[in-house]
Coordinates of N, CA, C and O in Angstrom, one line a residue:
X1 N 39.0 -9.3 50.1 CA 38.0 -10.2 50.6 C 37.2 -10.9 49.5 O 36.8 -10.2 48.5
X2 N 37.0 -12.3 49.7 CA 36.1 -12.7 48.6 C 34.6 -12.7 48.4 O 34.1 -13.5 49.2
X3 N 33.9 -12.3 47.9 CA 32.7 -12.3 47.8 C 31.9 -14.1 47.8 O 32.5 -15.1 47.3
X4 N 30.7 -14.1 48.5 CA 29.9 -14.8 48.5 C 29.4 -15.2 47.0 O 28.7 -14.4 46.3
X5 N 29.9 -17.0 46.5 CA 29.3 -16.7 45.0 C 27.3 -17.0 45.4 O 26.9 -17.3 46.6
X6 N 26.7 -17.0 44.7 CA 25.3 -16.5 44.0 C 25.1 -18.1 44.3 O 25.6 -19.1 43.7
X7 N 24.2 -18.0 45.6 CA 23.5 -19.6 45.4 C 22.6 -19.4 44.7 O 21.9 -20.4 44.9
X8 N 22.0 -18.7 43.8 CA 20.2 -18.5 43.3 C 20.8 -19.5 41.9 O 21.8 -19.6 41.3
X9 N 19.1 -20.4 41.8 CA 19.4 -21.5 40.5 C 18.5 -20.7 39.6 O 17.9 -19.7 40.0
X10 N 18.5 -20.9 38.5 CA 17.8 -20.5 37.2 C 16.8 -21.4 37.1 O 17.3 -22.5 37.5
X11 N 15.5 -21.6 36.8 CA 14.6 -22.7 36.3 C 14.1 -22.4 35.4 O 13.1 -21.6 35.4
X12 N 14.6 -23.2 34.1 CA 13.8 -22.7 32.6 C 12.7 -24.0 32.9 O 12.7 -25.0 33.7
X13 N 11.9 -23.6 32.2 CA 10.5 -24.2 31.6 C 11.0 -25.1 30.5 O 11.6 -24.8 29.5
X14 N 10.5 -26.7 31.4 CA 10.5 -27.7 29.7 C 9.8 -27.6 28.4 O 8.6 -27.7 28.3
X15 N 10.2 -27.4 28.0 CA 8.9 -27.4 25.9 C 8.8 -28.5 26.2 O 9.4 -29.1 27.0
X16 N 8.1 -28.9 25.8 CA 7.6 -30.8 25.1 C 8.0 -31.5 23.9 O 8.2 -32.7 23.8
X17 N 8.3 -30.3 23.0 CA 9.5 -30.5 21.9 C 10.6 -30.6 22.0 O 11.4 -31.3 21.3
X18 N 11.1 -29.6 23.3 CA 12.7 -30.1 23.4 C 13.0 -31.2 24.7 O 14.0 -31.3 25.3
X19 N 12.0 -31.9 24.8 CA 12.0 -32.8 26.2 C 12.7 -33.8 24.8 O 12.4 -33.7 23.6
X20 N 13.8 -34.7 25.3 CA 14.6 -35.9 24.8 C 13.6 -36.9 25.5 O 13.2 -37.1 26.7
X21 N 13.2 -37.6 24.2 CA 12.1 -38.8 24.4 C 13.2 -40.5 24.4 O 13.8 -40.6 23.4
X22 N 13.3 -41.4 25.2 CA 14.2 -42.0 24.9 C 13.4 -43.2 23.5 O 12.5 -42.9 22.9
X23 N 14.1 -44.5 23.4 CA 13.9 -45.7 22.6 C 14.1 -45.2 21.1 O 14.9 -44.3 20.8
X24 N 13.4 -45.7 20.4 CA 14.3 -45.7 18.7 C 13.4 -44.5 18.2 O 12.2 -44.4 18.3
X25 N 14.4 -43.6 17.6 CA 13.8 -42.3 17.0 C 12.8 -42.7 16.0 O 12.8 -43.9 15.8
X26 N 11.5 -41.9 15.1 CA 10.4 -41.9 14.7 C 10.9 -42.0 13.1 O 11.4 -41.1 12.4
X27 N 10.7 -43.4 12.7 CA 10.8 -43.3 11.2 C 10.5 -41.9 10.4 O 9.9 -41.0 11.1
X28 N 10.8 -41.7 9.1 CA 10.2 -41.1 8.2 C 8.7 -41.0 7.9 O 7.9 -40.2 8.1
X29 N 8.6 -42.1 7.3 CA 7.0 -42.9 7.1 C 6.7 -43.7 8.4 O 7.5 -44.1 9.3
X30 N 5.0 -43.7 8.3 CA 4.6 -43.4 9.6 C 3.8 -45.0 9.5 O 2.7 -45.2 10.0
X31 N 4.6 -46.2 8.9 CA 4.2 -47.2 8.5 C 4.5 -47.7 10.5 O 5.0 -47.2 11.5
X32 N 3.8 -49.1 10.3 CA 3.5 -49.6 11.7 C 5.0 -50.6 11.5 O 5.5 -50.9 10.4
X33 N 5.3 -50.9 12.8 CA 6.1 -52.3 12.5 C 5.4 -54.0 12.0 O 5.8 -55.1 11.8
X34 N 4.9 -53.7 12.0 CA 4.2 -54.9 11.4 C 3.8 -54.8 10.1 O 4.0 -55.8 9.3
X35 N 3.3 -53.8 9.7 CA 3.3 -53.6 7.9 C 5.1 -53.3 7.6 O 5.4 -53.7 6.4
X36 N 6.0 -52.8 8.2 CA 6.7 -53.2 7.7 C 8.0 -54.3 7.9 O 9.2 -54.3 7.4
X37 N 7.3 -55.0 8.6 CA 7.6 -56.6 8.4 C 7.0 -57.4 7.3 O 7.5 -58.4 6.7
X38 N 5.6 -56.8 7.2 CA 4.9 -57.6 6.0 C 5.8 -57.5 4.4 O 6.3 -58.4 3.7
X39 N 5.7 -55.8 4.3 CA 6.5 -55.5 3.0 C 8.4 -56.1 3.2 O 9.1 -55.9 2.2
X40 N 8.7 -56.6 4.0 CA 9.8 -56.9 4.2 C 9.8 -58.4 3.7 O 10.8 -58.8 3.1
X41 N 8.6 -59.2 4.0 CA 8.5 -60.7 4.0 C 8.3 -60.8 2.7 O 8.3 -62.0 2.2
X42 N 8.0 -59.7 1.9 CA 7.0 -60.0 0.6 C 8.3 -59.4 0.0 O 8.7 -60.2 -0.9
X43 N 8.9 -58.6 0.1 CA 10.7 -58.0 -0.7 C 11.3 -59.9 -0.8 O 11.6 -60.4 -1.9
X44 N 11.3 -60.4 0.2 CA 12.0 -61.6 0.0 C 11.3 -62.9 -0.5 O 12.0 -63.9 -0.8
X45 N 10.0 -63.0 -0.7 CA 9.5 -63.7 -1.6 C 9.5 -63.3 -2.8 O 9.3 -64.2 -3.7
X46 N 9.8 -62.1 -3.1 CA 10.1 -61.9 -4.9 C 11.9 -62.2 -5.2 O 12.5 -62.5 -6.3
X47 N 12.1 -62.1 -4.1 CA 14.1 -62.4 -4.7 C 13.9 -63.8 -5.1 O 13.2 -64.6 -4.4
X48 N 14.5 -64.0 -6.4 CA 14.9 -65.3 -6.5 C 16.0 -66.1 -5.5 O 16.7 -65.7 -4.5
X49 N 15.8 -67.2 -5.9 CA 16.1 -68.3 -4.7 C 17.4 -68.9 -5.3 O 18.2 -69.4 -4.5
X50 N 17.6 -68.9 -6.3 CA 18.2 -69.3 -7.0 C 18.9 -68.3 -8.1 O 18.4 -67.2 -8.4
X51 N 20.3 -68.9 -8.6 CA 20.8 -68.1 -9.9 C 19.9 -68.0 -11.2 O 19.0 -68.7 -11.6
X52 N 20.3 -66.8 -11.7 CA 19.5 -66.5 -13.1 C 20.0 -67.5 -14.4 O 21.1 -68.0 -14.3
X53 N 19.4 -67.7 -15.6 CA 20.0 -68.0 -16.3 C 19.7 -67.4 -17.7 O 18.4 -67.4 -17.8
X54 N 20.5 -66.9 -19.0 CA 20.0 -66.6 -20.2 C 18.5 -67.2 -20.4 O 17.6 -66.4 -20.3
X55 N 18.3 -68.3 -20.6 CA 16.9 -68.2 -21.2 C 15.9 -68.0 -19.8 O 14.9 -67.5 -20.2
X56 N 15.8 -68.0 -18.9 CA 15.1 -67.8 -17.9 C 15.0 -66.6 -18.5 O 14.0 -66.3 -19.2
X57 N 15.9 -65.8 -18.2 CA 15.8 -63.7 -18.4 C 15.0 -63.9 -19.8 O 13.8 -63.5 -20.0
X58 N 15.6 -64.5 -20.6 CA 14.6 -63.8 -21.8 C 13.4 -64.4 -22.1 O 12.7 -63.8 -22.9
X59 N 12.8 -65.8 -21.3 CA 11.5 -65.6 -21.6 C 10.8 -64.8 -20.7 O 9.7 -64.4 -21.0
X60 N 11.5 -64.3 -19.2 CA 10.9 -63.6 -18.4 C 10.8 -61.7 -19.5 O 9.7 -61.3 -19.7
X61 N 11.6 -61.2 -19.8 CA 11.6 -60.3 -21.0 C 10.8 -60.4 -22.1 O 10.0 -59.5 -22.2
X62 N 10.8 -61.5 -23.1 CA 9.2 -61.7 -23.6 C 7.8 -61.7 -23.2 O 6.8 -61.1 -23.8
X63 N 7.8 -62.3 -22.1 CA 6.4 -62.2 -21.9 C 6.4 -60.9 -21.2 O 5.2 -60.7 -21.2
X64 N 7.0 -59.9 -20.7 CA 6.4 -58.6 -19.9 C 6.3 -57.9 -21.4 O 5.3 -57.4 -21.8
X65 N 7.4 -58.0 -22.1 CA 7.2 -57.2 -23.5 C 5.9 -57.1 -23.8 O 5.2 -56.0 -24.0
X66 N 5.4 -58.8 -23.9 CA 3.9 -59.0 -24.8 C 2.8 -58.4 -23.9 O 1.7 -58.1 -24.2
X67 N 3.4 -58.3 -22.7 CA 2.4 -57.8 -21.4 C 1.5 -56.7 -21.8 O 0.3 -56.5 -22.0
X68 N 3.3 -55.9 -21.7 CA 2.9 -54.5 -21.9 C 2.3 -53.8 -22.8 O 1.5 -52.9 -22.6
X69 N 2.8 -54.6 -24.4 CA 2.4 -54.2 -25.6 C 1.2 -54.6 -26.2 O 0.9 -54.3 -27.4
X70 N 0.1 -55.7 -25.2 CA -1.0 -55.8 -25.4 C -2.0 -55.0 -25.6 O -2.3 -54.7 -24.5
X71 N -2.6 -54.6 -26.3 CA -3.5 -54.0 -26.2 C -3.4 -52.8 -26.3 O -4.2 -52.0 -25.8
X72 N -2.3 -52.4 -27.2 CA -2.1 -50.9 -27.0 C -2.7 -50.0 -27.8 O -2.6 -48.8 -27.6
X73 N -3.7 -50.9 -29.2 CA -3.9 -49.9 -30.1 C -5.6 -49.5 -29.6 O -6.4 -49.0 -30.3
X74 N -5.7 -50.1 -27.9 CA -7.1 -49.5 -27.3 C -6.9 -48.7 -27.1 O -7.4 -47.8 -27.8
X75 N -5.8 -48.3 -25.7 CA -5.0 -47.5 -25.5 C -4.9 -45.7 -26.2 O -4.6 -45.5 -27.4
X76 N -5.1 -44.7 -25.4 CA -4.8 -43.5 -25.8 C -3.0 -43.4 -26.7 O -2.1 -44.2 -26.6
X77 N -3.0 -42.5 -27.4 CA -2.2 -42.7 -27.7 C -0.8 -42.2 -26.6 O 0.4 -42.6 -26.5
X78 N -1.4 -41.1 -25.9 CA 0.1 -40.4 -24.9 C 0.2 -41.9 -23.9 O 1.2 -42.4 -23.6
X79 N -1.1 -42.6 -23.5 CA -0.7 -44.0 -22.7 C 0.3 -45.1 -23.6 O 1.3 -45.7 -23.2
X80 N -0.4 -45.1 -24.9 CA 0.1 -46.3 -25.7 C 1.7 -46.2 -26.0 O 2.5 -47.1 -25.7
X81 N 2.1 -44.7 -26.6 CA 3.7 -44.2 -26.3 C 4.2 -44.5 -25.2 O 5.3 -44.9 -25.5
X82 N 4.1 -44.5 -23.8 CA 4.6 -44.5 -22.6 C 4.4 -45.9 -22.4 O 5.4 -46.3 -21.8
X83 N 3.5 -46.8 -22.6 CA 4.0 -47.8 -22.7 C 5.0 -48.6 -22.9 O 5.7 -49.5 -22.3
X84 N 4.9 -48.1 -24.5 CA 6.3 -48.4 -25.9 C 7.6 -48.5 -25.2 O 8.4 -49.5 -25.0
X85 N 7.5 -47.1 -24.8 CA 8.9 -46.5 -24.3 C 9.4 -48.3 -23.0 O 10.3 -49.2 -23.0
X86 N 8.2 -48.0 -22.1 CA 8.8 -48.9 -20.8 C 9.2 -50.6 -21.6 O 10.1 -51.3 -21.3
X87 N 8.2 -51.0 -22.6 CA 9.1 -52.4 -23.5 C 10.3 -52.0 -24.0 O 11.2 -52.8 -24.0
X88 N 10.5 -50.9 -24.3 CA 11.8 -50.4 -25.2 C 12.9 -50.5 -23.8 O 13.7 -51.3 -23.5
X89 N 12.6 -49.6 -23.2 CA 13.2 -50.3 -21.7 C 13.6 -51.8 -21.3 O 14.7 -52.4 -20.9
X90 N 12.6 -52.1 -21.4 CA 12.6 -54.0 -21.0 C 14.0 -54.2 -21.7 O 15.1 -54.4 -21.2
X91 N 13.4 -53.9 -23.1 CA 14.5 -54.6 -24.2 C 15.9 -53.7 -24.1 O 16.8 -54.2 -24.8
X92 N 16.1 -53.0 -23.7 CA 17.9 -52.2 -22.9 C 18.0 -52.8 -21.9 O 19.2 -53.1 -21.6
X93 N 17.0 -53.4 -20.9 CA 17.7 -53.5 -19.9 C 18.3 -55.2 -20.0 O 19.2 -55.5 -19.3
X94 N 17.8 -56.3 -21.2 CA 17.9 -57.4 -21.2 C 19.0 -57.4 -22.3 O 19.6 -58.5 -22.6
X95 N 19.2 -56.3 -22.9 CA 20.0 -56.4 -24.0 C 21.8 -56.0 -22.7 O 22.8 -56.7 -23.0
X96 N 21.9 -55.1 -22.0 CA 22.6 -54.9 -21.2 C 23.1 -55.7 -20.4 O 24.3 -55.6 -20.0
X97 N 21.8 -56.8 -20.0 CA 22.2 -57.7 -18.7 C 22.9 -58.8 -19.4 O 23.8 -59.3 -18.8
X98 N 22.4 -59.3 -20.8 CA 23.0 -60.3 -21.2 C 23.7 -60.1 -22.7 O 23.5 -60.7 -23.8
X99 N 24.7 -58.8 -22.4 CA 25.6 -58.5 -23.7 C 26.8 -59.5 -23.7 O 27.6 -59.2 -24.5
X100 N 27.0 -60.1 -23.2 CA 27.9 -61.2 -23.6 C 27.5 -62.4 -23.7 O 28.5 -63.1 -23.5
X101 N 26.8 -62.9 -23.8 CA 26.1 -64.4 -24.4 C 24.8 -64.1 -25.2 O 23.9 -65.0 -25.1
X102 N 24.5 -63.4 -25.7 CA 23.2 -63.2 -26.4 C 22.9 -64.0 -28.0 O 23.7 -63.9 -28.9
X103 N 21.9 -64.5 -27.9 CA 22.1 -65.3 -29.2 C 21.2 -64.5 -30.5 O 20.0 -64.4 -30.2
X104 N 21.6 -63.8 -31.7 CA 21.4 -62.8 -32.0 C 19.9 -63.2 -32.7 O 19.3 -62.2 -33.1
X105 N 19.2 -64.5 -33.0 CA 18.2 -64.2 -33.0 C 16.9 -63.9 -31.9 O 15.7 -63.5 -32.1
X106 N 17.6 -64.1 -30.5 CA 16.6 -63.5 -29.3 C 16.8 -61.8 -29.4 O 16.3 -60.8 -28.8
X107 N 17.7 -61.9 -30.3 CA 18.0 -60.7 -29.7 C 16.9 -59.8 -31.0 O 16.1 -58.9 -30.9
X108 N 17.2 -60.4 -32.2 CA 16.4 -59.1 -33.4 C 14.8 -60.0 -32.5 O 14.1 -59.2 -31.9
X109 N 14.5 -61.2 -32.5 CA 13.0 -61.6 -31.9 C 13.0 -60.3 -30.9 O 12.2 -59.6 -31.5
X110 N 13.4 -59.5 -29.6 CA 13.0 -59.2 -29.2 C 12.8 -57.7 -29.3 O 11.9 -57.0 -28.8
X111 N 13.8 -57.2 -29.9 CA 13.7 -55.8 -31.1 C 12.3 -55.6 -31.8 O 11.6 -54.5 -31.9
X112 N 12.0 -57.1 -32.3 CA 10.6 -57.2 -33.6 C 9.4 -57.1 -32.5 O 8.3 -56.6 -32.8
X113 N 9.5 -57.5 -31.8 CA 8.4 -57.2 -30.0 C 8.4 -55.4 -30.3 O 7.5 -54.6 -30.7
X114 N 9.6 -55.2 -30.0 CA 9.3 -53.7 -29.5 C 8.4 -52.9 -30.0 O 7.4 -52.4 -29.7
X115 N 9.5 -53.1 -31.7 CA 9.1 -52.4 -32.5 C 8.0 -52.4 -33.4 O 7.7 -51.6 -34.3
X116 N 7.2 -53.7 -33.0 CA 5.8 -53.9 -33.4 C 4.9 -52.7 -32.9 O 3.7 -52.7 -33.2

């Protein structure tokens, strides 16, 4: 003979944490969509609009050099080193981007920046 199966239901209790919330899961950062449309608008007003060219990059590398290296002997010295270092940077990262056309006096001019 077959037994009667078990009409009795179970009723667990919802958490509030494990309730599934529907629409777009919760960013990381707790930025608004509108600030990050702003910072999005402003990402694309810094891209150039246009292609780069050798001398473009290196007067844009000059002047951040002279930027940075202004004023450094006000400067503490652990600030004035950490400075050094980020022109010395500049000057790898321009020496890297334009190792195949470089004209070798921009190149010691911007060495004599650094290492001033």
């Amino acid at each position: 003979m077959k037994q009667p199966e078990d009409q009795r239901t179970i009723e667990l209790a919802l958490e509030a944490a494990a309730a599934r919330k529907r629409g777009r899961p919760p960013k990381a950062d707790k930025l608004s969509d509108a600030e990050r449309a702003r910072r999005y608008r402003a990402r694309q007003k810094m891209m150039p609009k246009d292609d780069w060219n050798y001398e473009q990059l290196t007067v844009l590398t000059r002047t951040e050099i002279l930027r940075l290296t202004s004023g450094a002997a006000a400067k503490p010295a652990s600030e004035s080193e950490l400075v050094a270092n980020w022109a010395y940077g500049m000057f790898l990262l321009w020496d890297r981007t334009t190792a195949q056309c470089q004209r070798p006096d921009d190149r010691s001019e911007l060495l004599a920046l650094v290492s001033a």
